[in-house]
Amino acid sequence: MLSTTTTTLLLAAASLVAAQTPVNGSDNFSNPAFKAFTGDPFQKHTLTANGINASFIPYGARITNLYVCDQNGTYQDVVVGYDNATQYLIDSETNHTYFGPIVGRYANRIMNGTFEIDGQTSHIPNNEHGGLNPLHGGFVGNDQQNWTIASQTGNSITFVFYDQAQQGFPGDLLNVATYTLTDEPAWISRMVSIPLNEATPVMLANHVYWNLGAFVNKEAITVLNDTLYMPYADRIIEVDSILIPTGQINMTNGTAFDFTHGKQIGSDIFQPLSQGGLNGSSYDNAFILDRPRYAMEDPALEVLRLSSPSTGIQMSLQTNQQGLQIYTCGGQNGTIAVKADQQHMANTTYVERYGCIVIETQDWIDGINQPQWGRDQYQIFTPTTEPALNYAKYTFSTLK
């Protein structure tokens, strides 16, 4: 039986889709939320609540700034990005860092860029590792789309993107992303994806680069001194030399990947992080959340806590997802300057190696090609199933 919330979403989506039926083959829809994007995709839209404010742009439904108070009561911007929002387009065409957007239709990597559903094989453009695999949905993923603003209030904004079988994915997909700030203070991200005519894999994710130290001093130039706690991350997906799952799942206990009791990110990062062919001194790994059976998809379950000693800012993450991709910015090389409000020292500060951490709430990477894992119900969606829902709540506080 469908939940009341899901039924409401489906009815609302159905009325919107009915209102936007193409005329004479045109892709221009009568409902404003589904018309071709107009306006400035790089205009910042700022939301506020008690103790928090954040800005977003339509290009990628992307977060560009998030300010919360440090232990001294000073507002700090804790996400990495650019002051000039047009720089995100330049970034997509050059470094392609994925600073702050929604990635998808299928986040992370797909083995060989292929998968099969109901006997039909789909081919996604391989945009990583010299054409060996796709990353975050192919050459032009959700991060490079101009999402339409469907609604906005003082503390909430809703973006819509109608994906018409882009990048080789089967079928049309209606995506609705609502970002809300609350007085706790917290940022809530709710992404709903509804297949309209075919079965399709769906795994959207927020791709935010965090630095809770906000680069306030030399120790906060990296996140190595930050404490990361993931109480349910008992297992990790083994990957090969290009970060594609081998099919093997390993325990984290007693390894450099064990954050179940909390430790500094840099505690074990310089050990050889051997994961089935991957050896390096940076994390870029898919952790499995072995959630309690009573809370398998409970969005209120805290699955991660991150804190910085430099600012005292602490972030708690609650989500309905059963996996986390953790990336400690091993690919950053000090060529991108941090934003003006993050420049706290005499010389210009740049985003160095380990200068940030990405936390992607998602299901198990490449689960569509690993049938032995049994992930289809969490990754394959059809017009007759409940929609895909990715819920994440980031609550901020300061260390006592």
Coordinates of C-alpha atoms in Angstrom, one line a residue:
M1 CA 0.0 0.0 0.0
L2 CA 1.3 3.5 -0.9
S3 CA 2.0 5.8 2.0
T4 CA -0.2 9.0 2.4
T5 CA 2.8 11.2 1.6
T6 CA 3.7 9.2 -1.5
T7 CA 0.1 9.1 -2.7
T8 CA -0.1 12.9 -2.4
L9 CA 3.1 13.3 -4.4
L10 CA 1.9 11.0 -7.1
L11 CA -1.5 12.8 -7.4
A12 CA 0.2 16.1 -7.5
A13 CA 2.7 14.9 -10.1
A14 CA -0.1 13.3 -12.2
S15 CA -2.0 16.6 -12.3
L16 CA 1.2 18.5 -13.3
V17 CA 2.1 16.0 -16.0
A18 CA -1.5 16.0 -17.4
A19 CA -1.2 19.8 -17.6
Q20 CA 2.0 19.7 -19.6
T21 CA 1.1 17.2 -22.4
P22 CA 3.1 18.3 -25.5
V23 CA 1.1 19.9 -28.3
N24 CA 1.9 18.9 -31.9
G25 CA 5.1 17.2 -30.7
S26 CA 6.4 20.3 -29.0
D27 CA 8.4 20.0 -25.8
N28 CA 7.0 23.3 -24.5
F29 CA 4.6 22.4 -21.7
S30 CA 1.6 24.5 -20.6
N31 CA 2.5 24.2 -16.9
P32 CA 5.2 26.9 -16.1
A33 CA 7.2 24.4 -14.0
F34 CA 7.7 22.2 -17.1
K35 CA 8.4 24.8 -19.8
A36 CA 11.9 25.3 -21.3
F37 CA 14.0 27.1 -18.7
T38 CA 13.9 30.9 -18.8
G39 CA 15.7 33.4 -16.6
D40 CA 19.2 33.4 -15.1
P41 CA 20.4 29.9 -14.1
F42 CA 23.2 31.5 -12.1
Q43 CA 21.0 33.9 -10.0
K44 CA 21.4 33.1 -6.3
H45 CA 18.3 32.5 -4.3
T46 CA 18.9 32.9 -0.6
L47 CA 16.9 31.1 2.2
T48 CA 17.0 32.0 5.9
A49 CA 16.0 30.5 9.2
N50 CA 17.1 31.1 12.7
G51 CA 20.9 30.5 12.9
I52 CA 21.3 29.5 9.2
N53 CA 21.1 30.9 5.7
A54 CA 21.9 29.2 2.4
S55 CA 21.9 30.1 -1.3
F56 CA 21.0 28.0 -4.3
I57 CA 21.1 28.5 -8.1
P58 CA 19.0 26.7 -10.8
Y59 CA 22.1 25.4 -12.6
G60 CA 22.2 21.9 -11.2
A61 CA 19.8 22.8 -8.4
R62 CA 23.0 23.6 -6.7
I63 CA 23.9 24.9 -3.2
T64 CA 26.5 27.7 -3.4
N65 CA 26.7 28.9 0.3
L66 CA 25.6 27.7 3.7
Y67 CA 26.3 29.8 6.8
V68 CA 26.0 28.6 10.4
C69 CA 27.4 30.0 13.6
D70 CA 30.7 28.8 15.0
Q71 CA 31.5 28.4 18.7
N72 CA 32.1 32.2 18.9
G73 CA 28.8 33.0 17.4
T74 CA 30.3 34.1 14.1
Y75 CA 28.6 33.0 10.9
Q76 CA 30.9 30.8 8.7
D77 CA 30.3 29.5 5.2
V78 CA 30.9 25.7 5.4
V79 CA 30.5 24.6 1.7
V80 CA 33.1 24.9 -1.0
G81 CA 32.3 26.7 -4.2
Y82 CA 32.6 29.9 -6.1
D83 CA 31.5 33.5 -5.4
N84 CA 30.7 34.2 -9.0
A85 CA 28.0 31.6 -9.9
T86 CA 28.9 31.7 -13.6
Q87 CA 32.1 30.0 -12.6
Y88 CA 30.2 26.8 -12.1
L89 CA 29.6 26.5 -15.8
I90 CA 33.3 27.1 -16.5
D91 CA 34.0 24.4 -13.9
S92 CA 31.7 21.9 -15.6
E93 CA 33.6 22.5 -18.9
T94 CA 37.1 22.2 -17.3
N95 CA 37.7 20.7 -13.9
H96 CA 34.2 19.3 -13.5
T97 CA 34.5 19.2 -9.7
Y98 CA 30.7 18.8 -9.2
F99 CA 30.7 21.5 -6.5
G100 CA 27.3 21.5 -4.8
P101 CA 24.7 20.1 -7.4
I102 CA 22.3 17.2 -7.6
V103 CA 24.1 14.5 -9.5
G104 CA 22.3 11.8 -11.5
R105 CA 20.1 10.3 -13.0
Y106 CA 22.3 7.7 -11.5
A107 CA 25.0 9.0 -9.1
N108 CA 28.4 7.5 -8.8
R109 CA 29.7 4.9 -11.3
I110 CA 28.2 2.2 -13.5
M111 CA 30.3 -0.7 -14.7
N112 CA 31.1 -0.3 -18.4
G113 CA 28.3 2.2 -18.7
T114 CA 25.7 -0.5 -19.3
F115 CA 22.8 -2.2 -17.4
E116 CA 19.9 -4.3 -18.3
I117 CA 16.2 -4.0 -17.3
D118 CA 13.6 -6.5 -18.5
G119 CA 15.9 -7.7 -21.2
Q120 CA 16.6 -4.3 -22.6
T121 CA 20.3 -3.1 -22.4
S122 CA 21.0 0.6 -21.9
H123 CA 24.3 2.4 -22.7
I124 CA 25.3 5.5 -20.8
P125 CA 28.1 7.7 -22.1
N126 CA 31.4 6.8 -20.4
N127 CA 32.8 10.2 -19.3
E128 CA 35.5 9.0 -16.8
H129 CA 38.8 7.2 -16.9
G130 CA 39.3 7.8 -20.6
G131 CA 35.9 6.3 -21.6
L132 CA 35.8 3.3 -19.3
N133 CA 32.8 4.2 -17.2
P134 CA 30.2 6.9 -16.6
L135 CA 30.4 9.2 -13.5
H136 CA 27.2 10.9 -12.1
G137 CA 25.0 10.2 -15.1
G138 CA 27.2 10.7 -18.2
F139 CA 28.6 13.7 -20.0
V140 CA 25.6 15.9 -19.2
G141 CA 24.1 14.8 -16.0
N142 CA 21.6 16.5 -13.7
D143 CA 24.4 18.8 -12.4
Q144 CA 24.5 20.6 -15.8
Q145 CA 20.8 21.0 -16.2
N146 CA 18.9 24.3 -15.5
W147 CA 16.2 23.3 -13.0
T148 CA 13.0 25.3 -13.0
I149 CA 12.0 27.0 -9.7
A150 CA 8.4 25.8 -9.0
S151 CA 8.0 27.4 -5.6
Q152 CA 9.9 29.6 -3.2
T153 CA 9.3 31.0 0.3
G154 CA 11.6 32.7 2.8
N155 CA 13.0 29.3 4.0
S156 CA 12.2 26.9 1.2
I157 CA 12.7 26.4 -2.5
T158 CA 11.5 23.7 -4.9
F159 CA 13.3 22.9 -8.2
V160 CA 11.9 20.8 -11.0
F161 CA 13.7 19.0 -13.8
Y162 CA 11.9 17.0 -16.5
D163 CA 14.4 14.4 -17.7
Q164 CA 13.3 13.1 -21.2
A165 CA 15.4 9.9 -21.4
Q166 CA 18.6 11.9 -21.4
Q167 CA 22.1 10.3 -21.6
G168 CA 20.7 7.0 -22.7
F169 CA 18.6 6.3 -19.6
P170 CA 15.3 4.6 -20.3
G171 CA 12.1 6.6 -20.1
D172 CA 11.1 10.0 -18.9
L173 CA 11.7 11.0 -15.2
L174 CA 10.1 13.8 -13.3
N175 CA 12.4 15.2 -10.6
V176 CA 11.3 17.5 -7.8
A177 CA 13.9 18.7 -5.3
T178 CA 12.8 20.8 -2.3
Y179 CA 15.3 22.4 0.0
T180 CA 14.1 23.8 3.4
L181 CA 15.9 25.5 6.2
T182 CA 14.6 25.1 9.8
D183 CA 15.3 26.9 13.1
E184 CA 17.2 24.0 14.7
P185 CA 19.2 25.1 12.6
A186 CA 19.1 22.5 9.8
W187 CA 19.0 22.1 6.0
I188 CA 16.6 19.5 4.7
S189 CA 17.0 18.1 1.2
R190 CA 14.1 16.0 -0.3
M191 CA 14.5 14.7 -3.8
V192 CA 11.6 12.8 -5.4
S193 CA 11.9 11.2 -8.8
I194 CA 8.9 9.7 -10.6
P195 CA 9.2 7.5 -13.7
L196 CA 6.4 8.3 -16.2
N197 CA 6.6 5.6 -18.9
E198 CA 9.4 3.1 -18.4
A199 CA 11.3 1.3 -15.7
T200 CA 14.6 3.0 -15.0
P201 CA 17.4 3.1 -12.4
V202 CA 17.3 6.2 -10.2
M203 CA 19.9 7.3 -7.7
L204 CA 20.1 11.0 -7.3
A205 CA 22.4 12.5 -4.7
N206 CA 23.5 15.9 -3.3
H207 CA 27.2 16.5 -4.1
V208 CA 28.2 19.1 -1.5
Y209 CA 31.9 19.7 -0.6
W210 CA 32.0 20.4 3.1
N211 CA 34.6 22.1 5.2
L212 CA 33.2 22.7 8.7
G213 CA 36.4 24.5 9.7
A214 CA 35.5 27.1 7.0
F215 CA 39.3 27.6 6.4
V216 CA 39.5 29.8 9.4
N217 CA 43.1 28.8 10.3
K218 CA 46.0 26.6 9.1
E219 CA 44.5 23.6 10.8
A220 CA 41.2 24.1 8.9
I221 CA 42.9 24.2 5.5
T222 CA 42.2 20.4 5.4
V223 CA 39.6 18.2 7.0
L224 CA 42.2 15.8 8.4
N225 CA 41.7 17.0 12.0
D226 CA 37.9 16.8 11.7
T227 CA 36.2 14.0 13.5
L228 CA 34.0 11.6 11.5
Y229 CA 31.5 9.2 13.1
M230 CA 29.4 6.7 11.1
P231 CA 27.9 4.3 13.6
Y232 CA 26.3 2.0 11.1
A233 CA 29.1 1.9 8.5
D234 CA 30.1 -1.7 9.3
R235 CA 30.7 -2.7 5.7
I236 CA 32.3 -1.2 2.6
I237 CA 32.0 -2.1 -1.1
E238 CA 35.2 -3.3 -2.6
V239 CA 36.3 -1.5 -5.8
D240 CA 38.9 -2.0 -8.5
S241 CA 41.5 0.4 -9.7
I242 CA 38.9 2.7 -11.3
L243 CA 36.5 2.6 -8.4
I244 CA 34.1 0.1 -9.9
P245 CA 32.7 -2.5 -7.5
T246 CA 34.2 -6.0 -7.8
G247 CA 31.1 -7.5 -6.3
Q248 CA 32.9 -8.2 -3.0
I249 CA 31.7 -6.6 0.3
N250 CA 34.2 -6.2 3.1
M251 CA 33.9 -5.5 6.9
T252 CA 35.3 -2.2 8.1
N253 CA 36.1 -3.3 11.6
G254 CA 39.8 -3.1 12.4
T255 CA 40.7 -1.4 9.1
A256 CA 41.4 2.2 8.0
F257 CA 37.8 2.4 6.9
D258 CA 36.4 1.9 10.4
F259 CA 34.6 5.1 11.5
T260 CA 32.0 3.3 13.6
H261 CA 33.4 4.7 16.9
G262 CA 34.4 8.1 15.5
K263 CA 38.0 9.3 14.7
Q264 CA 39.9 12.0 13.0
I265 CA 39.7 11.7 9.3
G266 CA 43.5 11.8 9.1
S267 CA 44.1 9.1 11.6
D268 CA 44.6 6.3 9.1
I269 CA 44.4 8.1 5.8
F270 CA 48.1 7.7 5.1
Q271 CA 48.0 4.0 5.4
P272 CA 47.8 2.2 2.0
L273 CA 44.0 2.2 1.5
S274 CA 44.0 -1.1 -0.4
Q275 CA 40.5 -1.9 -1.8
G276 CA 40.8 -4.6 -4.4
G277 CA 43.4 -2.8 -6.6
L278 CA 42.9 0.7 -5.3
N279 CA 45.8 2.0 -3.3
G280 CA 46.1 5.6 -2.3
S281 CA 46.0 8.0 0.6
S282 CA 42.5 9.3 0.3
Y283 CA 39.0 8.1 0.8
D284 CA 36.6 7.7 -2.1
N285 CA 34.6 4.8 -1.0
A286 CA 31.0 3.5 -0.7
F287 CA 30.1 2.6 2.8
I288 CA 27.1 0.4 3.5
L289 CA 24.8 1.5 6.3
D290 CA 23.8 -1.6 8.3
R291 CA 20.8 0.2 9.8
P292 CA 18.7 -1.4 12.6
R293 CA 15.9 -3.5 11.3
Y294 CA 13.4 -1.2 12.9
A295 CA 14.8 1.7 11.0
M296 CA 15.8 0.4 7.6
E297 CA 14.4 3.5 5.8
D298 CA 13.7 5.7 8.8
P299 CA 14.7 9.3 7.7
A300 CA 15.1 10.3 11.4
L301 CA 18.0 7.9 12.0
E302 CA 21.3 9.7 12.5
V303 CA 23.9 7.9 10.3
L304 CA 26.8 10.4 10.4
R305 CA 28.3 13.1 12.6
L306 CA 31.1 15.4 11.5
S307 CA 32.8 18.1 13.5
S308 CA 35.7 20.6 13.2
P309 CA 37.9 21.6 16.2
S310 CA 38.8 24.9 14.5
T311 CA 35.3 26.3 14.5
G312 CA 33.5 23.9 16.9
I313 CA 30.8 23.4 14.2
Q314 CA 29.2 20.0 14.3
M315 CA 26.9 18.5 11.6
S316 CA 24.6 15.6 12.1
L317 CA 23.2 13.7 9.1
Q318 CA 19.9 11.8 9.1
T319 CA 18.7 10.1 5.9
N320 CA 16.5 7.3 4.5
Q321 CA 19.3 6.0 2.4
Q322 CA 21.3 2.8 3.0
G323 CA 24.7 3.9 1.8
L324 CA 27.2 6.8 2.0
Q325 CA 29.9 7.7 -0.5
I326 CA 32.7 9.5 1.3
Y327 CA 35.3 11.4 -0.7
T328 CA 38.1 13.4 1.1
C329 CA 39.0 15.6 -1.9
G330 CA 42.1 13.7 -2.8
G331 CA 41.8 15.2 -6.3
Q332 CA 42.0 18.8 -5.3
N333 CA 45.4 20.3 -5.9
G334 CA 45.4 23.9 -4.6
T335 CA 44.4 25.6 -7.9
I336 CA 40.9 26.8 -6.9
A337 CA 40.7 29.7 -4.4
V338 CA 38.1 29.5 -1.6
K339 CA 35.3 32.0 -1.5
A340 CA 35.9 35.6 -0.2
D341 CA 34.1 34.9 3.1
Q342 CA 36.5 31.9 3.7
Q343 CA 39.7 33.9 3.2
H344 CA 40.8 34.4 6.8
M345 CA 44.6 34.5 6.4
A346 CA 47.1 36.9 5.0
N347 CA 47.8 34.9 1.8
T348 CA 45.1 33.6 -0.5
T349 CA 43.7 30.3 0.6
Y350 CA 43.1 27.6 -2.0
V351 CA 41.3 24.2 -1.9
E352 CA 44.1 21.9 -1.2
R353 CA 44.3 18.1 -1.2
Y354 CA 42.1 17.0 1.8
G355 CA 40.6 20.5 1.9
C356 CA 37.0 19.2 2.0
I357 CA 34.8 16.1 2.3
V358 CA 31.9 15.0 0.1
I359 CA 29.1 13.0 1.7
E360 CA 26.7 11.5 -0.7
T361 CA 23.5 9.9 0.6
Q362 CA 22.7 7.1 -1.8
D363 CA 22.2 3.4 -2.3
W364 CA 24.9 0.9 -3.1
I365 CA 27.1 1.9 -6.0
D366 CA 26.4 0.0 -9.2
G367 CA 23.8 -2.1 -7.5
I368 CA 22.0 -2.4 -10.9
N369 CA 24.9 -4.6 -12.1
Q370 CA 25.2 -6.7 -8.9
P371 CA 22.0 -8.8 -8.7
Q372 CA 23.4 -10.9 -5.8
W373 CA 23.1 -7.8 -3.7
G374 CA 19.3 -7.6 -4.2
R375 CA 19.1 -3.8 -4.6
D376 CA 16.5 -3.6 -7.4
Q377 CA 13.7 -2.4 -5.1
Y378 CA 15.9 0.5 -4.0
Q379 CA 17.3 1.4 -7.4
I380 CA 14.8 0.4 -10.2
F381 CA 11.6 2.3 -10.3
T382 CA 8.6 2.2 -12.7
P383 CA 5.4 4.1 -13.3
T384 CA 3.6 1.6 -11.0
T385 CA 6.1 1.7 -8.0
E386 CA 6.5 4.3 -5.4
P387 CA 8.7 7.1 -6.6
A388 CA 12.4 7.3 -5.7
L389 CA 12.9 9.4 -2.6
N390 CA 16.2 10.6 -1.2
Y391 CA 15.7 12.4 2.1
A392 CA 18.6 14.0 4.0
K393 CA 18.6 16.4 7.0
Y394 CA 21.8 18.2 8.0
T395 CA 21.5 19.6 11.5
F396 CA 24.1 22.0 12.9
S397 CA 25.3 22.7 16.4
T398 CA 28.6 23.5 18.2
L399 CA 30.8 21.3 20.3
K400 CA 30.3 21.7 24.0

